[in-house]
GROMACS .gro file of C-alpha atoms in nm:
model
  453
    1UNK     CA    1  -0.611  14.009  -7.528
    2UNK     CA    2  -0.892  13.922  -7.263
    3UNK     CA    3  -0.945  13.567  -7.437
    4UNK     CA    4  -0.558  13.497  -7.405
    5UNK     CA    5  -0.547  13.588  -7.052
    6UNK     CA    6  -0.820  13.369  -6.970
    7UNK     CA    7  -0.663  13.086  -7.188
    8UNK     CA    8  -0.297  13.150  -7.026
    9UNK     CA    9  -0.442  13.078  -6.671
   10UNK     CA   10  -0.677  12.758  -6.813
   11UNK     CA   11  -0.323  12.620  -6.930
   12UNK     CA   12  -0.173  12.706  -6.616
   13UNK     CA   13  -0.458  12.551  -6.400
   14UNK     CA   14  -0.449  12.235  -6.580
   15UNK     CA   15  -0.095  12.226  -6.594
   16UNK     CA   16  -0.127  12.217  -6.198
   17UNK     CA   17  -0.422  12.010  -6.189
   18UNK     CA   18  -0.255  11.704  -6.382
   19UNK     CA   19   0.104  11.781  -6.180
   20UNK     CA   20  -0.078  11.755  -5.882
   21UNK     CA   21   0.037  11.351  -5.769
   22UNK     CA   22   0.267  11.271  -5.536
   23UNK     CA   23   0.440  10.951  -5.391
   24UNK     CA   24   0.400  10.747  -5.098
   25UNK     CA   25   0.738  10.871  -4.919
   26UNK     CA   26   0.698  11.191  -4.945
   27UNK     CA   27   0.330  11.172  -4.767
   28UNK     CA   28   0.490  11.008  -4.497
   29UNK     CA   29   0.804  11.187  -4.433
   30UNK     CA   30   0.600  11.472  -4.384
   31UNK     CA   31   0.324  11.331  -4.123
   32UNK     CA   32   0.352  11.143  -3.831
   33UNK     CA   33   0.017  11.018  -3.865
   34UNK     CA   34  -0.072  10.851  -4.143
   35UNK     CA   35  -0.478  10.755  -4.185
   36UNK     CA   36  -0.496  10.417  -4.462
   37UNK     CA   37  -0.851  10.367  -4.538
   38UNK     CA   38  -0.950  10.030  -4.602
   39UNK     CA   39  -1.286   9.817  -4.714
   40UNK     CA   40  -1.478   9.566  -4.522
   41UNK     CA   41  -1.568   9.407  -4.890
   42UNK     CA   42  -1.238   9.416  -5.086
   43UNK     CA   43  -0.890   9.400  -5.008
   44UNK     CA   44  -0.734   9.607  -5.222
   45UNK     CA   45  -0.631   9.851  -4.948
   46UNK     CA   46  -0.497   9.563  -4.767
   47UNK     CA   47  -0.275   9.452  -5.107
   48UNK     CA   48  -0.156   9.791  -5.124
   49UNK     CA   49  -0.050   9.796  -4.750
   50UNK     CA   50   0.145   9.480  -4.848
   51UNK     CA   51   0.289   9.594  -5.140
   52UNK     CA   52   0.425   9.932  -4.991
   53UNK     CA   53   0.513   9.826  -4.665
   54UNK     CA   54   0.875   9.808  -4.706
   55UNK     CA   55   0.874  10.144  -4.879
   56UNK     CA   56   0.659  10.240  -4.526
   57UNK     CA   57   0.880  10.130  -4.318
   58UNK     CA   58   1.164  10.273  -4.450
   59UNK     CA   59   1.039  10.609  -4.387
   60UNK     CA   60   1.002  10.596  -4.076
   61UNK     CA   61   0.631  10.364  -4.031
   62UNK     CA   62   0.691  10.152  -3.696
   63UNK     CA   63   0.325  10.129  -3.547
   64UNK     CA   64   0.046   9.972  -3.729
   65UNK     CA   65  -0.340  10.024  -3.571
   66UNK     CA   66  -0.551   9.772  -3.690
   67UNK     CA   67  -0.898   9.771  -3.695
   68UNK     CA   68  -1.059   9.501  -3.539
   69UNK     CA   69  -0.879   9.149  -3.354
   70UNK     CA   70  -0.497   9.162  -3.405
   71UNK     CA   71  -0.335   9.024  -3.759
   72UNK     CA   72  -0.349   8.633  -3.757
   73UNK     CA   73  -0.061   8.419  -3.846
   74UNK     CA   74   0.036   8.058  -3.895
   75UNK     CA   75   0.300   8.017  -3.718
   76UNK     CA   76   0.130   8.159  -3.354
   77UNK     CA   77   0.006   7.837  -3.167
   78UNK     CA   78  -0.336   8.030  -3.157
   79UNK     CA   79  -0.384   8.078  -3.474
   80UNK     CA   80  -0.790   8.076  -3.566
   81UNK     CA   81  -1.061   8.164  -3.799
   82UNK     CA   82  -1.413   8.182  -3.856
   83UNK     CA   83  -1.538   7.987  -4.194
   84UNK     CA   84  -1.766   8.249  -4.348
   85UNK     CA   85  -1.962   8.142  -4.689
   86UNK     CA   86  -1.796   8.297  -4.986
   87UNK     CA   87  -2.089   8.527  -5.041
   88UNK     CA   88  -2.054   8.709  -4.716
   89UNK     CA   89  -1.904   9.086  -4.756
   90UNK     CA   90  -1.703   9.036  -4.440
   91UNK     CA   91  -1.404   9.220  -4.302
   92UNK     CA   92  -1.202   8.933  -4.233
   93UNK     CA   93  -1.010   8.726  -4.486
   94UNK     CA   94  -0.693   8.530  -4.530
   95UNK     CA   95  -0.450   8.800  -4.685
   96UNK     CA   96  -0.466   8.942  -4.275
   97UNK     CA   97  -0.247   8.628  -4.323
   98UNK     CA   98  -0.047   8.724  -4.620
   99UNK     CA   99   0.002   9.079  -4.441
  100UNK     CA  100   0.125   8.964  -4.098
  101UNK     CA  101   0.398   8.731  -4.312
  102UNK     CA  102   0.472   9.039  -4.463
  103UNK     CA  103   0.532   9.233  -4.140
  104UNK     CA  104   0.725   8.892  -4.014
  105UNK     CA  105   0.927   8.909  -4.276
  106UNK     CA  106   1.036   9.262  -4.270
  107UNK     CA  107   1.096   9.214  -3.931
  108UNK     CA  108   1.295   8.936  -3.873
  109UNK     CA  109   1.653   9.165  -4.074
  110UNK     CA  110   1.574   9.462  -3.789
  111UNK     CA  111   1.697   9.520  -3.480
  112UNK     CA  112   1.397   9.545  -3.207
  113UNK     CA  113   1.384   9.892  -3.160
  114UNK     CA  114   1.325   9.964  -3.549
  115UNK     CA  115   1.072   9.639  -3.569
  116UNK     CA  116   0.714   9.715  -3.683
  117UNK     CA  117   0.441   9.702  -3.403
  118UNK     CA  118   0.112   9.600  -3.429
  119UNK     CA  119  -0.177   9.750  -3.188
  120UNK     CA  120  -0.503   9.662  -3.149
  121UNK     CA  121  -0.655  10.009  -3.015
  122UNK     CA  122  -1.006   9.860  -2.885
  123UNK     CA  123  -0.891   9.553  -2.729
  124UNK     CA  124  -1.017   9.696  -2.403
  125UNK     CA  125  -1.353   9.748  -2.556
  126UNK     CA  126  -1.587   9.479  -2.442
  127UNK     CA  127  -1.892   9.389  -2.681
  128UNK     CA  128  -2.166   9.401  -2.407
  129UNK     CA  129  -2.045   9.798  -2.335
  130UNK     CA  130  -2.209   9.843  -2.737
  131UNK     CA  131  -2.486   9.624  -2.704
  132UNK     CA  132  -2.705   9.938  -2.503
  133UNK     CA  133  -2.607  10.176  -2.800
  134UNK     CA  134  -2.759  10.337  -3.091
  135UNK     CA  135  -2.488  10.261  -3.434
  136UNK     CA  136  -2.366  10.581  -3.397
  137UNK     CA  137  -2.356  10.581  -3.044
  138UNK     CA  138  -2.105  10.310  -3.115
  139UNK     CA  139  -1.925  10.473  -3.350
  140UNK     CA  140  -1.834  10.754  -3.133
  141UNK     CA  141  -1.709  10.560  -2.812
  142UNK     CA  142  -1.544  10.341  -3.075
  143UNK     CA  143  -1.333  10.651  -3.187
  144UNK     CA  144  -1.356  10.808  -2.846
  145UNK     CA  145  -1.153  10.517  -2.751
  146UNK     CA  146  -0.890  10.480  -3.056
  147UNK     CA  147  -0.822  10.861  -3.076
  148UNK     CA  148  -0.732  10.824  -2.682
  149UNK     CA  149  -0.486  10.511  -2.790
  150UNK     CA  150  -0.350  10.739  -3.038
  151UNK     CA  151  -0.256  11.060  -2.846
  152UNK     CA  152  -0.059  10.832  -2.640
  153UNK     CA  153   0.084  10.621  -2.894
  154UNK     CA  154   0.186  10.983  -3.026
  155UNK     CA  155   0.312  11.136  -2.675
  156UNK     CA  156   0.501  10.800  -2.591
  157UNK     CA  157   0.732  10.795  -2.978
  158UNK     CA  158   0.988  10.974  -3.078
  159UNK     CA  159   0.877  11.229  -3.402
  160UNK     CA  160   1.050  11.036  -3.643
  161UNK     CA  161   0.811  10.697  -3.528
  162UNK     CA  162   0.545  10.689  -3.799
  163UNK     CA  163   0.181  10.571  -3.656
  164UNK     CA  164  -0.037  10.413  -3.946
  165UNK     CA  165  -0.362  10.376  -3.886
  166UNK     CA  166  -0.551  10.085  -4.104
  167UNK     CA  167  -0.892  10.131  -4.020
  168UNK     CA  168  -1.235  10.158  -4.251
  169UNK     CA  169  -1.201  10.441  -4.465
  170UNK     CA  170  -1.521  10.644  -4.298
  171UNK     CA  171  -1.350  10.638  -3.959
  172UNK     CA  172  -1.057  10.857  -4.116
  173UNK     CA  173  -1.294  11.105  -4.306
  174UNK     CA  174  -1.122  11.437  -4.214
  175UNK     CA  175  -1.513  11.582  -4.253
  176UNK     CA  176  -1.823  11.461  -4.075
  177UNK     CA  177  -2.033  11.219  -4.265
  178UNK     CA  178  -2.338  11.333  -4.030
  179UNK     CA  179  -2.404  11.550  -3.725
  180UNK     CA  180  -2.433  11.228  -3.542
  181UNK     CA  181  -2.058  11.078  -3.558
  182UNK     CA  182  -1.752  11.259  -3.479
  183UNK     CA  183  -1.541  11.032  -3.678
  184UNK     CA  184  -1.134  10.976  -3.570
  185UNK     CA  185  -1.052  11.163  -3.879
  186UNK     CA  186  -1.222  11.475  -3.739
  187UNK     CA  187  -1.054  11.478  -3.397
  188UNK     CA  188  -0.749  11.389  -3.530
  189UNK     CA  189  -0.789  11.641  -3.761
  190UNK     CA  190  -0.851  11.934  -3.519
  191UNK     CA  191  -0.539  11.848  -3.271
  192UNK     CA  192  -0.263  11.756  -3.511
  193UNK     CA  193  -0.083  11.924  -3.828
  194UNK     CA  194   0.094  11.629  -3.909
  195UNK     CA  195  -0.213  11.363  -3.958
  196UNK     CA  196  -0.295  11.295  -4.280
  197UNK     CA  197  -0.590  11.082  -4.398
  198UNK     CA  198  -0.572  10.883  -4.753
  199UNK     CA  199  -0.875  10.667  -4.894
  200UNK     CA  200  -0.915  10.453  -5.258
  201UNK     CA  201  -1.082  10.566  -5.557
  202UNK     CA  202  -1.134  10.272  -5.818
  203UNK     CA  203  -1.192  10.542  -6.120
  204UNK     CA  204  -0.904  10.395  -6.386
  205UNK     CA  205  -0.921  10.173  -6.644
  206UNK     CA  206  -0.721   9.804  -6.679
  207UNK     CA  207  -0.469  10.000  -6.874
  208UNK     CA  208  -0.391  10.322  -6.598
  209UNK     CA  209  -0.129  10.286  -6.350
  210UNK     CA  210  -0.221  10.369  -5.984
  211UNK     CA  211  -0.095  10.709  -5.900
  212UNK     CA  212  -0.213  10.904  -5.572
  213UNK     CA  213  -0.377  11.253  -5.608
  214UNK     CA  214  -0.364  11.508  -5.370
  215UNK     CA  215  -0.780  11.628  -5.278
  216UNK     CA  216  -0.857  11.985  -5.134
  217UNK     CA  217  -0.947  12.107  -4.866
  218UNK     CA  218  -1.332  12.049  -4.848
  219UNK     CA  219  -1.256  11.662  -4.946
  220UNK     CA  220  -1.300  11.418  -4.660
  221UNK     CA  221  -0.955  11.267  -4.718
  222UNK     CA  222  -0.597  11.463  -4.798
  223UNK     CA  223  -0.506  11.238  -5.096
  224UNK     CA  224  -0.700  10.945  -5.322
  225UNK     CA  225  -0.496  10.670  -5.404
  226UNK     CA  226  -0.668  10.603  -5.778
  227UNK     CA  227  -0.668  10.266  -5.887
  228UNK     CA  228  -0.793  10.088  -6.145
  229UNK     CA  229  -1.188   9.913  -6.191
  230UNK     CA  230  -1.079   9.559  -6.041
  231UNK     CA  231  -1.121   9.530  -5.699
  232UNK     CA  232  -1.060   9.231  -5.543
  233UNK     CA  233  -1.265   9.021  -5.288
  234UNK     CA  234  -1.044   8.845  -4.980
  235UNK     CA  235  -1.059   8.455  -4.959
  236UNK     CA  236  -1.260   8.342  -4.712
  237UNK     CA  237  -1.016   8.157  -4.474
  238UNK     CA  238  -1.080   7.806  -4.604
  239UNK     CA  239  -1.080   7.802  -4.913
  240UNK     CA  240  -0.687   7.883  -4.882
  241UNK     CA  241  -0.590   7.506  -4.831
  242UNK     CA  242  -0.318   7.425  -4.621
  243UNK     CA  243  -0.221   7.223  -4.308
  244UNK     CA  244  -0.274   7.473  -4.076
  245UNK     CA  245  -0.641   7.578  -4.223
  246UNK     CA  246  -0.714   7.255  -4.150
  247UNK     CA  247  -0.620   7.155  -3.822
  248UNK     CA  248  -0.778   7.451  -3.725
  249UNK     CA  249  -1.157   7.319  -3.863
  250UNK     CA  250  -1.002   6.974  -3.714
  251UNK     CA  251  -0.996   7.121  -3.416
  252UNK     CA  252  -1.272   7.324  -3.418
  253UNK     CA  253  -1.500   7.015  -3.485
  254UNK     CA  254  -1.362   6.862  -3.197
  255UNK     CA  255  -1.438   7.113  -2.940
  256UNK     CA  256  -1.793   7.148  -3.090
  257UNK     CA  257  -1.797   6.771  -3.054
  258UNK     CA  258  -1.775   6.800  -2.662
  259UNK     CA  259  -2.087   7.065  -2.646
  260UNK     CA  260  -2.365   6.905  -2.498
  261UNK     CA  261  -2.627   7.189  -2.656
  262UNK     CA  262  -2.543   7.192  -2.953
  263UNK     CA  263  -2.855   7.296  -3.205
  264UNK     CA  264  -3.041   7.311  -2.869
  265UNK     CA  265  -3.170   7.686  -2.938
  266UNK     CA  266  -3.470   7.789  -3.099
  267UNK     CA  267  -3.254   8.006  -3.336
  268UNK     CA  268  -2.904   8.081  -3.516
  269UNK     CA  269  -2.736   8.375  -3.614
  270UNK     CA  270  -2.466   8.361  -3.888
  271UNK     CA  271  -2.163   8.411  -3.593
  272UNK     CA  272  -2.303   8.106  -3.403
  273UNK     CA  273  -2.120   7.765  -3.282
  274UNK     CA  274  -2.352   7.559  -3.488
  275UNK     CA  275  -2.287   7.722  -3.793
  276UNK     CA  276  -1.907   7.678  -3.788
  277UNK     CA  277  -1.960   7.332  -3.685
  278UNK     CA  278  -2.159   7.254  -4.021
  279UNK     CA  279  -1.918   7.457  -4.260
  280UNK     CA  280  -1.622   7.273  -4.064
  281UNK     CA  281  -1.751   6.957  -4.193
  282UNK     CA  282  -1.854   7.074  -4.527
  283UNK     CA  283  -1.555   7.248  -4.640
  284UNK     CA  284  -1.291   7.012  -4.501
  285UNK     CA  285  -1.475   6.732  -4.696
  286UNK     CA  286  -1.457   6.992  -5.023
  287UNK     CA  287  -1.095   6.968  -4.981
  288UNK     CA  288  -1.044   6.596  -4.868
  289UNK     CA  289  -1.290   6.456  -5.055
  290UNK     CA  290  -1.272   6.076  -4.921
  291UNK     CA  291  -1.000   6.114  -4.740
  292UNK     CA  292  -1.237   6.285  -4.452
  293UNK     CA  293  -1.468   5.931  -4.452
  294UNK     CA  294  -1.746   6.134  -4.231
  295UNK     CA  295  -2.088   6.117  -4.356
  296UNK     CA  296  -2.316   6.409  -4.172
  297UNK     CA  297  -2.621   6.179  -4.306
  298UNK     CA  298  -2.585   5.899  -4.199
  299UNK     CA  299  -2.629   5.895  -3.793
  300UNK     CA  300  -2.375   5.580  -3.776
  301UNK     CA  301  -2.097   5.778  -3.881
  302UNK     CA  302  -1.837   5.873  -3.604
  303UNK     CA  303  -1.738   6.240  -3.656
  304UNK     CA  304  -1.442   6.201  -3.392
  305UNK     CA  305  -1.297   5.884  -3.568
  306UNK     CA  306  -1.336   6.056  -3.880
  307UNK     CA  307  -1.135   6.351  -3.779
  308UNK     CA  308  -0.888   6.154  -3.574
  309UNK     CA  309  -0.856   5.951  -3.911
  310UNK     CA  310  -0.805   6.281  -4.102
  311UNK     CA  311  -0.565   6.448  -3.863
  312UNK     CA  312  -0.304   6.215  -3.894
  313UNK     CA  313  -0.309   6.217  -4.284
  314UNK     CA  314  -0.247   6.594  -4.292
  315UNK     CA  315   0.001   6.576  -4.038
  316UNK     CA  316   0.181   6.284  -4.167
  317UNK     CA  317   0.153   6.343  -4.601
  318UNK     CA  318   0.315   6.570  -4.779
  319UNK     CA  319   0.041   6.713  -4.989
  320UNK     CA  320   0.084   6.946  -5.242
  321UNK     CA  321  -0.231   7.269  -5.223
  322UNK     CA  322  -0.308   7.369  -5.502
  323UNK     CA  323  -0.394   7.734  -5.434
  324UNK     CA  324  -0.452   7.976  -5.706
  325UNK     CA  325  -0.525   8.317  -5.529
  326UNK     CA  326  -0.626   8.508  -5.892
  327UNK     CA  327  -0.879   8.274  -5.890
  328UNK     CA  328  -1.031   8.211  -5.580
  329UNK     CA  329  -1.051   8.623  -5.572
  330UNK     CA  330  -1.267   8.611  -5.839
  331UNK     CA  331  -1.473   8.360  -5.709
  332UNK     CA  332  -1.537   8.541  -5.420
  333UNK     CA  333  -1.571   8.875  -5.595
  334UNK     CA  334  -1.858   8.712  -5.789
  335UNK     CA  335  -1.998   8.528  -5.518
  336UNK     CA  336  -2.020   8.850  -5.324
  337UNK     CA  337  -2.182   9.067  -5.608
  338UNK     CA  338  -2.455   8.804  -5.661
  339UNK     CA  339  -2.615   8.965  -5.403
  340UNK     CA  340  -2.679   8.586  -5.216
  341UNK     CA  341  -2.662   8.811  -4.853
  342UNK     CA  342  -2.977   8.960  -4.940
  343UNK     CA  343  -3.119   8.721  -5.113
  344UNK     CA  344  -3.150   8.499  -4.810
  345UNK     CA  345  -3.294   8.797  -4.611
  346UNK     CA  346  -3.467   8.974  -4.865
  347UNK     CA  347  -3.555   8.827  -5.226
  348UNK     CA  348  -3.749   9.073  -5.334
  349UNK     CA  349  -3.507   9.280  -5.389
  350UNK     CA  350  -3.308   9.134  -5.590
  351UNK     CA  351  -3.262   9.162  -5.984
  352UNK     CA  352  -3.242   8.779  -6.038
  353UNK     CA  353  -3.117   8.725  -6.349
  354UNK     CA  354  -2.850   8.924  -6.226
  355UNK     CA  355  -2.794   8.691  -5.954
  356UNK     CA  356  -2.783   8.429  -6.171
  357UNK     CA  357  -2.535   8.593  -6.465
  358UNK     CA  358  -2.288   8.651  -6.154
  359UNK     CA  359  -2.326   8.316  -5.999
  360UNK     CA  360  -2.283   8.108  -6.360
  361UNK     CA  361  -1.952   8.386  -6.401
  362UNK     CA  362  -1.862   8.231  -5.996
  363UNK     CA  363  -1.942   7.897  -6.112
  364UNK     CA  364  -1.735   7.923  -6.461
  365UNK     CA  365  -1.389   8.030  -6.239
  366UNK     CA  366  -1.407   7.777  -5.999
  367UNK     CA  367  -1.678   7.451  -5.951
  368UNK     CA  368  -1.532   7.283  -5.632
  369UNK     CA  369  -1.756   7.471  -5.398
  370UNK     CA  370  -2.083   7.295  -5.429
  371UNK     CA  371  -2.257   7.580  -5.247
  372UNK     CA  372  -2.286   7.770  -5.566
  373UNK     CA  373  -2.441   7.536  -5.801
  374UNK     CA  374  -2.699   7.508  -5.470
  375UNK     CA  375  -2.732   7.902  -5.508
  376UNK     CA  376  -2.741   7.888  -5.917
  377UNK     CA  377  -3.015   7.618  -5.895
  378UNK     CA  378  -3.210   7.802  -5.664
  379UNK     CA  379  -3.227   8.138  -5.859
  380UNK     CA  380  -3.358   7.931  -6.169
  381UNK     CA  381  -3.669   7.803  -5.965
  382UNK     CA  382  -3.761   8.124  -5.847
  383UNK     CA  383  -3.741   8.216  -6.190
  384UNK     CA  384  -3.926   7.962  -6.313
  385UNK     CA  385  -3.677   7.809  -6.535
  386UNK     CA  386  -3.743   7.436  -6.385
  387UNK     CA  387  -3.603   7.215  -6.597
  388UNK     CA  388  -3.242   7.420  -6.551
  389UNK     CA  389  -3.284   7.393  -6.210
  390UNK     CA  390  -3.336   6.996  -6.202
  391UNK     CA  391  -3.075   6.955  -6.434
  392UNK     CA  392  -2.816   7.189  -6.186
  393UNK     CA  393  -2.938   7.017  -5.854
  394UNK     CA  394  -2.904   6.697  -6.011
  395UNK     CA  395  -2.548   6.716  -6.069
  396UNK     CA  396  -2.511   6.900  -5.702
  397UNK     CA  397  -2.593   6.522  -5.595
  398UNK     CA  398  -2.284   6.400  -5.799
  399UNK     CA  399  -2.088   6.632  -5.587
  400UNK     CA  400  -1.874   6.419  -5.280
  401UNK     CA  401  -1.948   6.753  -5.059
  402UNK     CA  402  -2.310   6.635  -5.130
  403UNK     CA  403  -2.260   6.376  -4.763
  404UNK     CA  404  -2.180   6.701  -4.591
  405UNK     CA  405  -2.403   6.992  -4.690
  406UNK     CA  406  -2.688   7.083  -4.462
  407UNK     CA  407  -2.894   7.147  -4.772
  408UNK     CA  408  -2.959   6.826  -4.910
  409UNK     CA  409  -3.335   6.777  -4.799
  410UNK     CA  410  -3.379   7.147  -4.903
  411UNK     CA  411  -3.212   7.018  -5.263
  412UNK     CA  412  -3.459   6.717  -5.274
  413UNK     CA  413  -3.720   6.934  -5.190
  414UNK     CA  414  -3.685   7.179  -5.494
  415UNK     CA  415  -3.636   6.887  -5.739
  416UNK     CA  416  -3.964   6.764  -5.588
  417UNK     CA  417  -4.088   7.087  -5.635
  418UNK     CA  418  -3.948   7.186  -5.990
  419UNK     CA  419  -4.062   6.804  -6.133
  420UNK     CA  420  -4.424   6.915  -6.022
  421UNK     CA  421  -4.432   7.205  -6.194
  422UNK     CA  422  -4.327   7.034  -6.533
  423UNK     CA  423  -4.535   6.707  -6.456
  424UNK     CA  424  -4.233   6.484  -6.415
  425UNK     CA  425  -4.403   6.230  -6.186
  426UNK     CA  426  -4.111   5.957  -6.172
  427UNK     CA  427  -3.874   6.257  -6.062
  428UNK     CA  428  -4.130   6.313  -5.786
  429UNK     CA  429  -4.170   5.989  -5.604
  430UNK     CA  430  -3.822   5.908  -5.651
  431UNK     CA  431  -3.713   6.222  -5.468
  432UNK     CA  432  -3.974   6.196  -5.196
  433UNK     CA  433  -3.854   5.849  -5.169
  434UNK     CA  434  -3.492   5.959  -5.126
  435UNK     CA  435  -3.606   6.229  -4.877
  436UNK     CA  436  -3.819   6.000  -4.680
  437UNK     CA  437  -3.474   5.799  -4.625
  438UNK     CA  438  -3.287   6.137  -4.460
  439UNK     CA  439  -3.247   6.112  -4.056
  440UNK     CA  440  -3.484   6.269  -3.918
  441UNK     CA  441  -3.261   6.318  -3.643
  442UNK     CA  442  -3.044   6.527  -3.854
  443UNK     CA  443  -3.341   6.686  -4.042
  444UNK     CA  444  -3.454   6.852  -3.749
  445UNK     CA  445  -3.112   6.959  -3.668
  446UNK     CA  446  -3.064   7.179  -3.961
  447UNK     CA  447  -3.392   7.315  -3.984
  448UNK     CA  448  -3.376   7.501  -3.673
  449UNK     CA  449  -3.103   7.701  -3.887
  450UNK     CA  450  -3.228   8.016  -4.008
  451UNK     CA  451  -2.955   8.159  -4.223
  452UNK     CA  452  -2.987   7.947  -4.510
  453UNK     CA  453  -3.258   7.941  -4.720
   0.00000   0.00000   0.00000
């Protein structure tokens, strides 16, 4: 009788366990604040947030927090971005694009007092008031500030207003994550019953359907939204080509162009003016090809003419962009897990046949970026393999991107290097001939960078 009991309530407990999902709608009918975490790597929150946002709005969602600079769009005469490489985790990507279109477009059939707001809760926050502090230091009078923003956002809406907040998921941990940070999930936590706090878990296979799960109490988050094992890297600005990507490198170039110091520090972080200005030119020849007639190595060139040249093609032509977003994702999402960051900081820690196995998978989905074959060829030196590594820089060289890449002396210089090593003497002088031919000029301009290897 004692062994039926105990199997009675296993069946019941189960029973409960696996009924325990709910939907979207019901979360939010029953909260006024509604914590969304998302990921400074993937944007698979950020796809879901699309996805749902009609369904969000609809019950009741008109205020959207965003962490970060407000949600760029195409049509706002300001539109801008920052060209990151493809093998940067960074937080910003173009589906902030694909969302605000979505917001625009859910907008534009309701009247204004029903119309979905976007806030940017630390817009008064000015970098230099962070630069004194310790990271967690920051993190608190980050939240400090946002879970002010909030309690008036809350005091200043009628109940049935819904706030979302889309920030990274640790800032809405309902727990602390150490003694040092009293994240916004905490304090929100603590003053209201009708916050909630949802984060991702990417547990399920290709074949699962997402469902969300409701967590207990001593979880950091209310519910998991569970997902399946695909997440998906953002597209680095750029590589989405369109007209208005690139009149915005056009223009870019052609402020840079009226600097006077220009590549006049002694060093460069990853953020900096110079930077942009040499992945402008780079990636808006990987998309023109000749059409952009600029040649960074060769000192004659005129970078204005070129871009003056170039301007009035795009804005004149009907071109048809060939964008497949599947596939730039995964181009990215291997890019990213090749571990390239840190390999350019810190190569000994890296597992480099690794690096290489994800960077041949990067190079397999999509070959127009020339920077990976650069990456691919380098990872076979340092392994040794030389004659892979010729062979791989060799065709970079074939590349029309090749005119425009910072790297080229660093590509002669391997080949010099690897043709050594195997004893290839004609490979040798004909590459230090080749180098010998580079403006020095230019040379010394990219050397003083000191974010690419």
């Amino acid at each position: 009788m004692k062994k039926r009991f105990i199997l009675i309530v296993f069946v019941a407990f189960t029973f409960l366990s696996c009924n325990n999902n709910v939907i979207l709608s019901s979360i939010v009918k029953d909260n006024k604040i509604i914590f969304l975490g998302e990921n400074h790597s993937i944007i698979n929150p950020r796809l879901f947030l699309i996805e749902n946002l009609e369904e969000l709005c609809a019950n009741g969602v008109r205020h959207i927090c965003i962490e970060g600079g407000s949600l760029k769009n195409t049509s706002d005469e300001n539109y801008n971005f920052y060209c990151f490489f493809p093998w940067l985790s960074a937080g910003v990507k173009y589906e902030d694009v694909l969302l605000s279109n979505k917001i625009n477009e859910i907008n534009k059939n309701l009247p204004a007092s029903k119309k979905i707001v976007i806030h940017n809760p630390e817009k008064t926050l000015i970098e230099k008031d962070l630069e004194e502090l310790s990271y967690y230091e920051r993190l608190n009078k980050r939240d400090s500030l946002v879970f002010e923003y909030i309690n008036t956002l809350y005091s200043t809406t009628s109940k049935e207003e819904k706030i979302l907040i889309f920030y990274g998921y640790e800032h809405g941990a309902k727990n602390k994550i150490t003694k040092k940070w009293n994240t916004l999930g905490t304090r929100l936590e603590e003053k209201y019953s009708d916050f909630v706090s949802l984060n991702f878990d990417y547990c399920l296979d290709d074949k699962q359907n997402s469902y969300i799960k409701k967590q207990n109490n001593f979880c950091n988050y209310d519910y998991l939204i569970k997902q399946n094992k695909n997440p998906y890297y953002g597209i680095c600005y750029q590589f989405y080509s369109s007209k208005e990507n690139s009149f915005v490198m056009i223009r870019h170039l052609l402020e840079y162009g009226e600097y006077n110091e220009l590549f006049s520090m002694k060093s460069y972080d990853s953020l900096s003016d110079e930077r942009e200005y040499l992945n402008d030119i780079y990636y808006l020849k990987m998309i023109y090809k000749d059409l952009f007639s600029f040649n960074f190595w060769d000192s004659n060139d005129d970078l204005k003419e070129a871009l003056e040249e170039l301007f009035l093609y795009v804005q004149n032509t009907d071109i048809n962009y060939n964008n497949d977003l599947d596939k730039l994702r995964d181009y990215h999402k291997y890019m990213v897990s090749s571990g390239i960051e840190d390999y350019i900081q810190y190569s000994d820690r890296l597992n480099l046949r690794y690096t290489k196995k994800m960077l041949e998978k990067a190079y397999s989905i999509y070959q127009e970026d020339l920077w990976c074959l650069y990456w691919l060829a380098s990872i076979e030196l340092e392994l040794k393999q030389y004659e892979q590594s010729i062979l791989h820089l060799e065709k970079c060289l074939k590349y029309k991107t090749i005119s425009c890449i910072e790297v080229l002396p660093k590509i002669y210089e391997k080949i010099i290097f690897s043709s050594e090593k195997i004893h290839d003497n004609k490979r040798v002088q004909l590459y230090k001939t080749k180098l010998a031919k580079l403006s020095k000029e230019q040379i010394l301009m990219v050397n003083k960078m000191n974010d690419v290897r």
